[in-house]
Every structure is written in structure tokens, then in C-alpha cells.
Amino acid sequence: MSSTATLHLLCGKAGAGKSTLAAALAAEHKAILIAEDIWLIRLYGPMKSFDDYRLYSQRAKTVVGPLVIDLLRLGQTVVLDYPANTKASRAWLRSLFESAGAAHVLHFLDTPDPLCLRRMGKRNIERPEGSYHLTQADFDHVSSLFEPPADDEGFKMEIHAAAESSGAA
């Protein structure tokens, strides 16, 4: 295993606080933060649909994946602000830390939907870099795809209970 390198992963619905936690983890661990939303907007510009997101996300993974593996192998801790929200996405994320021989932590943000929606509304107004305006229908759609992590997936997991004062991400 790479000396002290750890890959921090995030799982939670839209508005759960993933990006806010990612920034805090990166500061705490002096880690490299790689935020999918920022990479996608800088590489591809605004997306018009969820299908655009899927296409551009898959493209970016072909660059981000090897980069993360290299950083971990060099002993650099990485916070990967990519949604670990389905078994399939978590399988890809697992391949990264396993390929690098690095430790990992899956941070599961267990945030109630009403709080996610309030945070989403705030984010829609503030519009931090990489954010997209999400509607209730968008939230419902992406939430319908959400698969909380299960114990049998074998991740080292930290569960983060919702805190009203946390930022929106």
C-alpha cells in the first residue's frame, strides 16, 4: 500500500454537502481535490442535459482515473469529488485505489431530502463554479438512481449525519 496516501470518496444525494465536505477534507489532509463539476464545466462548458453529463463524465474519467492512480502511487492523498452514488460508480472508484495500492475512505452523507432541497435552492442562487441549476424534477430524477452504499461492498466508510448549517454541494 502507498505509504500514507488515501483516496477520499463521497456519496450523497444532490445538496447533501459533498462538495463542502470535499473541500474541508482536502484542507484537513493537505490533499489534492479533484472536483468533477469544475473539471466538466472547464473542459466542456455548460451541459444541456443529463445525457451530456453522462457523456462528458465518461470522457473525463479516462483522464482523471490514471491521474488519481499516479498521485496515490506517489503518496499523495486525493479527495475525489465525484459522486459515489451507485454501485457501478463505486466499482470504478474502487478500481482506482486498488490499482494504486492505496487506502480509501467512503464518506456517506446521509442527508434528508428536505435539507438537500433547501441547500439546492441556496446553491441555485449562489451558483458556485461548476454548479448547475437543479429543479425539483432534476433532484427527483437523480435521486431515483441513487443507491446507498451497502456493507457487503466492503468500503471503509464514514457516515456523516446531516447538519443544518453545512453548505450546499
Short mmCIF file of C-alpha atoms in Angstrom, two decimals, residues 2-5 66-78 100 102:
data_model
loop_
_atom_site.label_atom_id
_atom_site.label_comp_id
_atom_site.label_asym_id
_atom_site.label_seq_id
_atom_site.Cartn_x
_atom_site.Cartn_y
_atom_site.Cartn_z
CA SER A 2 1.23 3.52 -0.78
CA SER A 3 2.70 4.96 2.43
CA THR A 4 0.02 7.29 3.71
CA ALA A 5 -1.89 8.05 0.53
CA PRO A 66 -4.97 7.45 -14.40
CA LEU A 67 -4.11 10.80 -12.80
CA VAL A 68 -5.61 9.73 -9.46
CA ILE A 69 -3.77 6.40 -9.58
CA ASP A 70 -0.46 8.18 -10.28
CA LEU A 71 -1.00 10.68 -7.45
CA LEU A 72 -1.85 7.91 -4.98
CA ARG A 73 1.18 5.85 -6.05
CA LEU A 74 3.35 8.89 -5.40
CA GLY A 75 2.00 9.03 -1.84
CA GLN A 76 -0.37 11.97 -2.40
CA THR A 77 -3.77 11.85 -0.70
CA VAL A 78 -6.62 12.71 -3.06
CA ALA A 100 -2.70 2.29 -6.70
CA ALA A 102 -3.77 2.93 -1.54
#
